[in-house]
PDB file of N, CA and C and ligand atoms in Angstrom:
ATOM      1  N   MET A   1     140.665 113.116  18.699  1.00  0.00           N
ATOM      2  CA  MET A   1     139.222 113.195  18.947  1.00  0.00           C
ATOM      3  C   MET A   1     138.433 112.845  17.683  1.00  0.00           C
ATOM      4  N   GLU A   2     137.315 112.223  17.841  1.00  0.00           N
ATOM      5  CA  GLU A   2     136.473 111.937  16.685  1.00  0.00           C
ATOM      6  C   GLU A   2     135.089 112.556  16.889  1.00  0.00           C
ATOM      7  N   CYS A   3     134.429 112.777  15.773  1.00  0.00           N
ATOM      8  CA  CYS A   3     133.122 113.423  15.796  1.00  0.00           C
ATOM      9  C   CYS A   3     132.100 112.585  16.564  1.00  0.00           C
ATOM     10  N   VAL A   4     131.262 113.241  17.349  1.00  0.00           N
ATOM     11  CA  VAL A   4     130.262 112.510  18.128  1.00  0.00           C
ATOM     12  C   VAL A   4     129.215 111.857  17.227  1.00  0.00           C
ATOM     13  N   LYS A   5     129.062 112.405  16.029  1.00  0.00           N
ATOM     14  CA  LYS A   5     128.061 111.849  15.115  1.00  0.00           C
ATOM     15  C   LYS A   5     128.676 110.936  14.067  1.00  0.00           C
ATOM     16  N   HIS A   6     129.977 111.085  13.856  1.00  0.00           N
ATOM     17  CA  HIS A   6     130.664 110.288  12.840  1.00  0.00           C
ATOM     18  C   HIS A   6     131.888 109.601  13.443  1.00  0.00           C
ATOM     19  N   PRO A   7     131.694 108.474  14.088  1.00  0.00           N
ATOM     20  CA  PRO A   7     132.832 107.731  14.657  1.00  0.00           C
ATOM     21  C   PRO A   7     133.869 107.424  13.582  1.00  0.00           C
ATOM     22  N   GLY A   8     135.112 107.721  13.881  1.00  0.00           N
ATOM     23  CA  GLY A   8     136.168 107.474  12.911  1.00  0.00           C
ATOM     24  C   GLY A   8     136.553 108.711  12.133  1.00  0.00           C
ATOM     25  N   ARG A   9     135.688 109.724  12.158  1.00  0.00           N
ATOM     26  CA  ARG A   9     136.010 110.960  11.449  1.00  0.00           C
ATOM     27  C   ARG A   9     136.659 111.940  12.419  1.00  0.00           C
ATOM     28  N   GLU A  10     137.702 112.592  11.954  1.00  0.00           N
ATOM     29  CA  GLU A  10     138.410 113.516  12.822  1.00  0.00           C
ATOM     30  C   GLU A  10     137.556 114.727  13.184  1.00  0.00           C
ATOM     31  N   ALA A  11     137.505 115.024  14.460  1.00  0.00           N
ATOM     32  CA  ALA A  11     136.756 116.184  14.919  1.00  0.00           C
ATOM     33  C   ALA A  11     137.709 117.340  15.164  1.00  0.00           C
ATOM     34  N   LYS A  12     137.403 118.466  14.593  1.00  0.00           N
ATOM     35  CA  LYS A  12     138.274 119.632  14.738  1.00  0.00           C
ATOM     36  C   LYS A  12     137.620 120.746  15.538  1.00  0.00           C
ATOM     37  N   LEU A  13     136.323 120.630  15.728  1.00  0.00           N
ATOM     38  CA  LEU A  13     135.595 121.701  16.387  1.00  0.00           C
ATOM     39  C   LEU A  13     135.027 121.217  17.718  1.00  0.00           C
ATOM     40  N   TYR A  14     135.268 121.995  18.750  1.00  0.00           N
ATOM     41  CA  TYR A  14     134.829 121.599  20.086  1.00  0.00           C
ATOM     42  C   TYR A  14     133.782 122.563  20.617  1.00  0.00           C
ATOM     43  N   CYS A  15     132.680 121.992  21.111  1.00  0.00           N
ATOM     44  CA  CYS A  15     131.643 122.803  21.741  1.00  0.00           C
ATOM     45  C   CYS A  15     131.813 122.698  23.252  1.00  0.00           C
ATOM     46  N   GLN A  16     132.213 123.817  23.870  1.00  0.00           N
ATOM     47  CA  GLN A  16     132.450 123.801  25.311  1.00  0.00           C
ATOM     48  C   GLN A  16     131.144 123.690  26.092  1.00  0.00           C
ATOM     49  N   LYS A  17     130.084 124.165  25.489  1.00  0.00           N
ATOM     50  CA  LYS A  17     128.793 124.155  26.166  1.00  0.00           C
ATOM     51  C   LYS A  17     128.257 122.731  26.327  1.00  0.00           C
ATOM     52  N   THR A  18     128.320 121.966  25.236  1.00  0.00           N
ATOM     53  CA  THR A  18     127.814 120.596  25.288  1.00  0.00           C
ATOM     54  C   THR A  18     128.913 119.590  25.579  1.00  0.00           C
ATOM     55  N   ASN A  19     130.173 120.101  25.613  1.00  0.00           N
ATOM     56  CA  ASN A  19     131.310 119.239  25.910  1.00  0.00           C
ATOM     57  C   ASN A  19     131.469 118.137  24.864  1.00  0.00           C
ATOM     58  N   ARG A  20     131.277 118.516  23.612  1.00  0.00           N
ATOM     59  CA  ARG A  20     131.347 117.541  22.526  1.00  0.00           C
ATOM     60  C   ARG A  20     132.259 118.026  21.413  1.00  0.00           C
ATOM     61  N   TRP A  21     132.785 117.050  20.679  1.00  0.00           N
ATOM     62  CA  TRP A  21     133.617 117.341  19.520  1.00  0.00           C
ATOM     63  C   TRP A  21     132.828 117.074  18.248  1.00  0.00           C
ATOM     64  N   PHE A  22     133.038 117.950  17.252  1.00  0.00           N
ATOM     65  CA  PHE A  22     132.342 117.780  15.977  1.00  0.00           C
ATOM     66  C   PHE A  22     133.326 117.877  14.819  1.00  0.00           C
ATOM     67  N   CYS A  23     133.001 117.157  13.735  1.00  0.00           N
ATOM     68  CA  CYS A  23     133.772 117.326  12.516  1.00  0.00           C
ATOM     69  C   CYS A  23     133.344 118.645  11.871  1.00  0.00           C
ATOM     70  N   GLU A  24     134.019 119.022  10.801  1.00  0.00           N
ATOM     71  CA  GLU A  24     133.708 120.316  10.197  1.00  0.00           C
ATOM     72  C   GLU A  24     132.291 120.355   9.645  1.00  0.00           C
ATOM     73  N   GLU A  25     131.800 119.218   9.204  1.00  0.00           N
ATOM     74  CA  GLU A  25     130.435 119.163   8.682  1.00  0.00           C
ATOM     75  C   GLU A  25     129.416 119.391   9.795  1.00  0.00           C
ATOM     76  N   CYS A  26     129.577 118.655  10.891  1.00  0.00           N
ATOM     77  CA  CYS A  26     128.627 118.762  11.999  1.00  0.00           C
ATOM     78  C   CYS A  26     128.781 120.086  12.743  1.00  0.00           C
ATOM     79  N   GLY A  27     129.991 120.628  12.721  1.00  0.00           N
ATOM     80  CA  GLY A  27     130.248 121.862  13.454  1.00  0.00           C
ATOM     81  C   GLY A  27     130.034 123.102  12.603  1.00  0.00           C
ATOM     82  N   SER A  28     129.313 122.951  11.494  1.00  0.00           N
ATOM     83  CA  SER A  28     129.118 124.090  10.602  1.00  0.00           C
ATOM     84  C   SER A  28     128.136 125.097  11.165  1.00  0.00           C
ATOM     85  N   GLY A  29     127.516 124.762  12.281  1.00  0.00           N
ATOM     86  CA  GLY A  29     126.595 125.697  12.912  1.00  0.00           C
ATOM     87  C   GLY A  29     126.373 125.325  14.358  1.00  0.00           C
ATOM     88  N   CYS A  30     126.077 126.316  15.168  1.00  0.00           N
ATOM     89  CA  CYS A  30     125.812 126.051  16.583  1.00  0.00           C
ATOM     90  C   CYS A  30     124.562 125.190  16.728  1.00  0.00           C
ATOM     91  N   ALA A  31     124.607 124.216  17.625  1.00  0.00           N
ATOM     92  CA  ALA A  31     123.478 123.305  17.812  1.00  0.00           C
ATOM     93  C   ALA A  31     122.292 124.006  18.473  1.00  0.00           C
ATOM     94  N   SER A  32     122.586 125.023  19.263  1.00  0.00           N
ATOM     95  CA  SER A  32     121.502 125.746  19.931  1.00  0.00           C
ATOM     96  C   SER A  32     121.833 127.232  19.956  1.00  0.00           C
ATOM     97  N   PRO A  33     121.761 127.872  18.797  1.00  0.00           N
ATOM     98  CA  PRO A  33     122.181 129.266  18.671  1.00  0.00           C
ATOM     99  C   PRO A  33     121.353 130.255  19.481  1.00  0.00           C
ATOM    100  N   LYS A  34     120.156 129.862  19.850  1.00  0.00           N
ATOM    101  CA  LYS A  34     119.299 130.803  20.580  1.00  0.00           C
ATOM    102  C   LYS A  34     119.428 130.671  22.087  1.00  0.00           C
ATOM    103  N   ALA A  35     120.026 129.576  22.520  1.00  0.00           N
ATOM    104  CA  ALA A  35     120.208 129.378  23.949  1.00  0.00           C
ATOM    105  C   ALA A  35     121.435 130.147  24.431  1.00  0.00           C
ATOM    106  N   HIS A  36     121.389 130.606  25.652  1.00  0.00           N
ATOM    107  CA  HIS A  36     122.522 131.325  26.197  1.00  0.00           C
ATOM    108  C   HIS A  36     123.734 130.402  26.281  1.00  0.00           C
ATOM    109  N   CYS A  37     124.899 130.929  25.902  1.00  0.00           N
ATOM    110  CA  CYS A  37     126.130 130.140  25.985  1.00  0.00           C
ATOM    111  C   CYS A  37     127.240 131.037  26.490  1.00  0.00           C
ATOM    112  N   LYS A  38     127.761 130.748  27.657  1.00  0.00           N
ATOM    113  CA  LYS A  38     128.796 131.610  28.234  1.00  0.00           C
ATOM    114  C   LYS A  38     130.134 131.455  27.535  1.00  0.00           C
ATOM    115  N   PHE A  39     130.241 130.415  26.695  1.00  0.00           N
ATOM    116  CA  PHE A  39     131.495 130.178  25.969  1.00  0.00           C
ATOM    117  C   PHE A  39     131.475 130.803  24.577  1.00  0.00           C
ATOM    118  N   ARG A  40     130.375 131.433  24.237  1.00  0.00           N
ATOM    119  CA  ARG A  40     130.172 131.867  22.859  1.00  0.00           C
ATOM    120  C   ARG A  40     131.256 132.808  22.338  1.00  0.00           C
ATOM    121  N   THR A  41     131.741 133.671  23.176  1.00  0.00           N
ATOM    122  CA  THR A  41     132.758 134.623  22.714  1.00  0.00           C
ATOM    123  C   THR A  41     134.054 133.927  22.322  1.00  0.00           C
ATOM    124  N   ALA A  42     134.252 132.713  22.814  1.00  0.00           N
ATOM    125  CA  ALA A  42     135.468 131.967  22.494  1.00  0.00           C
ATOM    126  C   ALA A  42     135.165 130.725  21.662  1.00  0.00           C
ATOM    127  N   CYS A  43     133.935 130.631  21.167  1.00  0.00           N
ATOM    128  CA  CYS A  43     133.517 129.418  20.461  1.00  0.00           C
ATOM    129  C   CYS A  43     133.934 129.452  18.998  1.00  0.00           C
ATOM    130  N   ILE A  44     134.701 128.464  18.583  1.00  0.00           N
ATOM    131  CA  ILE A  44     135.166 128.401  17.197  1.00  0.00           C
ATOM    132  C   ILE A  44     134.010 128.139  16.245  1.00  0.00           C
ATOM    133  N   ILE A  45     133.046 127.342  16.681  1.00  0.00           N
ATOM    134  CA  ILE A  45     131.892 127.037  15.834  1.00  0.00           C
ATOM    135  C   ILE A  45     131.086 128.310  15.580  1.00  0.00           C
ATOM    136  N   TRP A  46     130.856 129.052  16.630  1.00  0.00           N
ATOM    137  CA  TRP A  46     130.109 130.302  16.524  1.00  0.00           C
ATOM    138  C   TRP A  46     130.871 131.307  15.656  1.00  0.00           C
ATOM    139  N   ALA A  47     132.168 131.369  15.854  1.00  0.00           N
ATOM    140  CA  ALA A  47     132.989 132.317  15.096  1.00  0.00           C
ATOM    141  C   ALA A  47     132.975 131.988  13.603  1.00  0.00           C
ATOM    142  N   LEU A  48     133.118 130.719  13.281  1.00  0.00           N
ATOM    143  CA  LEU A  48     133.125 130.310  11.878  1.00  0.00           C
ATOM    144  C   LEU A  48     131.771 130.571  11.223  1.00  0.00           C
ATOM    145  N   GLU A  49     130.730 130.282  11.974  1.00  0.00           N
ATOM    146  CA  GLU A  49     129.380 130.481  11.453  1.00  0.00           C
ATOM    147  C   GLU A  49     129.150 131.951  11.113  1.00  0.00           C
ATOM    148  N   HIS A  50     129.597 132.818  11.982  1.00  0.00           N
ATOM    149  CA  HIS A  50     129.366 134.241  11.763  1.00  0.00           C
ATOM    150  C   HIS A  50     130.390 134.864  10.829  1.00  0.00           C
ATOM    151  N   ASP A  51     131.528 134.214  10.705  1.00  0.00           N
ATOM    152  CA  ASP A  51     132.524 134.686   9.753  1.00  0.00           C
ATOM    153  C   ASP A  51     131.985 134.511   8.337  1.00  0.00           C
ATOM    154  N   ARG A  52     131.301 133.409   8.132  1.00  0.00           N
ATOM    155  CA  ARG A  52     130.719 133.154   6.810  1.00  0.00           C
ATOM    156  C   ARG A  52     129.615 134.151   6.504  1.00  0.00           C
ATOM    157  N   SER A  53     128.794 134.454   7.466  1.00  0.00           N
ATOM    158  CA  SER A  53     127.680 135.362   7.226  1.00  0.00           C
ATOM    159  C   SER A  53     128.144 136.814   7.209  1.00  0.00           C
ATOM    160  N   GLY A  54     129.336 137.048   7.742  1.00  0.00           N
ATOM    161  CA  GLY A  54     129.897 138.386   7.695  1.00  0.00           C
ATOM    162  C   GLY A  54     129.545 139.275   8.868  1.00  0.00           C
ATOM    163  N   SER A  55     128.759 138.769   9.804  1.00  0.00           N
ATOM    164  CA  SER A  55     128.323 139.629  10.897  1.00  0.00           C
ATOM    165  C   SER A  55     129.408 139.875  11.939  1.00  0.00           C
ATOM    166  N   LEU A  56     130.494 139.113  11.859  1.00  0.00           N
ATOM    167  CA  LEU A  56     131.576 139.327  12.822  1.00  0.00           C
ATOM    168  C   LEU A  56     132.743 140.084  12.194  1.00  0.00           C
ATOM    169  N   LYS A  57     132.569 140.493  10.958  1.00  0.00           N
ATOM    170  CA  LYS A  57     133.688 141.095  10.251  1.00  0.00           C
ATOM    171  C   LYS A  57     134.247 142.335  10.939  1.00  0.00           C
ATOM    172  N   GLU A  58     133.388 143.130  11.504  1.00  0.00           N
ATOM    173  CA  GLU A  58     133.876 144.350  12.144  1.00  0.00           C
ATOM    174  C   GLU A  58     134.776 144.035  13.333  1.00  0.00           C
ATOM    175  N   GLU A  59     134.379 143.054  14.123  1.00  0.00           N
ATOM    176  CA  GLU A  59     135.187 142.700  15.291  1.00  0.00           C
ATOM    177  C   GLU A  59     136.513 142.062  14.893  1.00  0.00           C
ATOM    178  N   ALA A  60     136.448 141.141  13.928  1.00  0.00           N
ATOM    179  CA  ALA A  60     137.641 140.412  13.524  1.00  0.00           C
ATOM    180  C   ALA A  60     138.547 141.273  12.650  1.00  0.00           C
ATOM    181  N   GLY A  61     137.982 142.281  12.027  1.00  0.00           N
ATOM    182  CA  GLY A  61     138.740 143.089  11.087  1.00  0.00           C
ATOM    183  C   GLY A  61     139.928 143.794  11.706  1.00  0.00           C
ATOM    184  N   ASP A  62     139.805 144.211  12.942  1.00  0.00           N
ATOM    185  CA  ASP A  62     140.894 144.938  13.583  1.00  0.00           C
ATOM    186  C   ASP A  62     142.170 144.112  13.659  1.00  0.00           C
ATOM    187  N   GLU A  63     142.024 142.851  14.002  1.00  0.00           N
ATOM    188  CA  GLU A  63     143.201 141.995  14.091  1.00  0.00           C
ATOM    189  C   GLU A  63     143.832 141.754  12.727  1.00  0.00           C
ATOM    190  N   ARG A  64     142.982 141.565  11.752  1.00  0.00           N
ATOM    191  CA  ARG A  64     143.495 141.286  10.410  1.00  0.00           C
ATOM    192  C   ARG A  64     144.226 142.476   9.814  1.00  0.00           C
ATOM    193  N   ARG A  65     143.845 143.668  10.233  1.00  0.00           N
ATOM    194  CA  ARG A  65     144.513 144.859   9.702  1.00  0.00           C
ATOM    195  C   ARG A  65     145.717 145.253  10.543  1.00  0.00           C
ATOM    196  N   GLY A  66     146.095 144.388  11.490  1.00  0.00           N
ATOM    197  CA  GLY A  66     147.143 144.718  12.443  1.00  0.00           C
ATOM    198  C   GLY A  66     148.515 144.984  11.825  1.00  0.00           C
ATOM    199  N   ASP A  67     148.744 144.480  10.614  1.00  0.00           N
ATOM    200  CA  ASP A  67     150.063 144.660  10.020  1.00  0.00           C
ATOM    201  C   ASP A  67     150.223 146.027   9.357  1.00  0.00           C
ATOM    202  N   ARG A  68     149.126 146.776   9.340  1.00  0.00           N
ATOM    203  CA  ARG A  68     149.194 148.096   8.724  1.00  0.00           C
ATOM    204  C   ARG A  68     149.538 149.152   9.754  1.00  0.00           C
ATOM    205  N   GLU A  69     150.521 149.965   9.480  1.00  0.00           N
ATOM    206  CA  GLU A  69     150.915 150.995  10.428  1.00  0.00           C
ATOM    207  C   GLU A  69     150.030 152.236  10.330  1.00  0.00           C
TER     208      GLU A  69
HETATM  209 ZN1  LIG B 101     130.383 114.664  12.047  1.00  0.00          ZN
END
């Protein structure tokens, strides 16, 4: 797959809502963060965006601590 905005560049991020592929640069943020998106809970773009800001840390933290007994 290649980025919808950068032909020839590998796209790694997929938006299920718009049915488009984006490279890491273009997929660095949701294109319409305020609009309802039923795919948001499984959206890699949304997850990465919030992972950087730290607002998803509590949810993701449980899995990361899974190796601790
Ligand atoms: Zn791109």
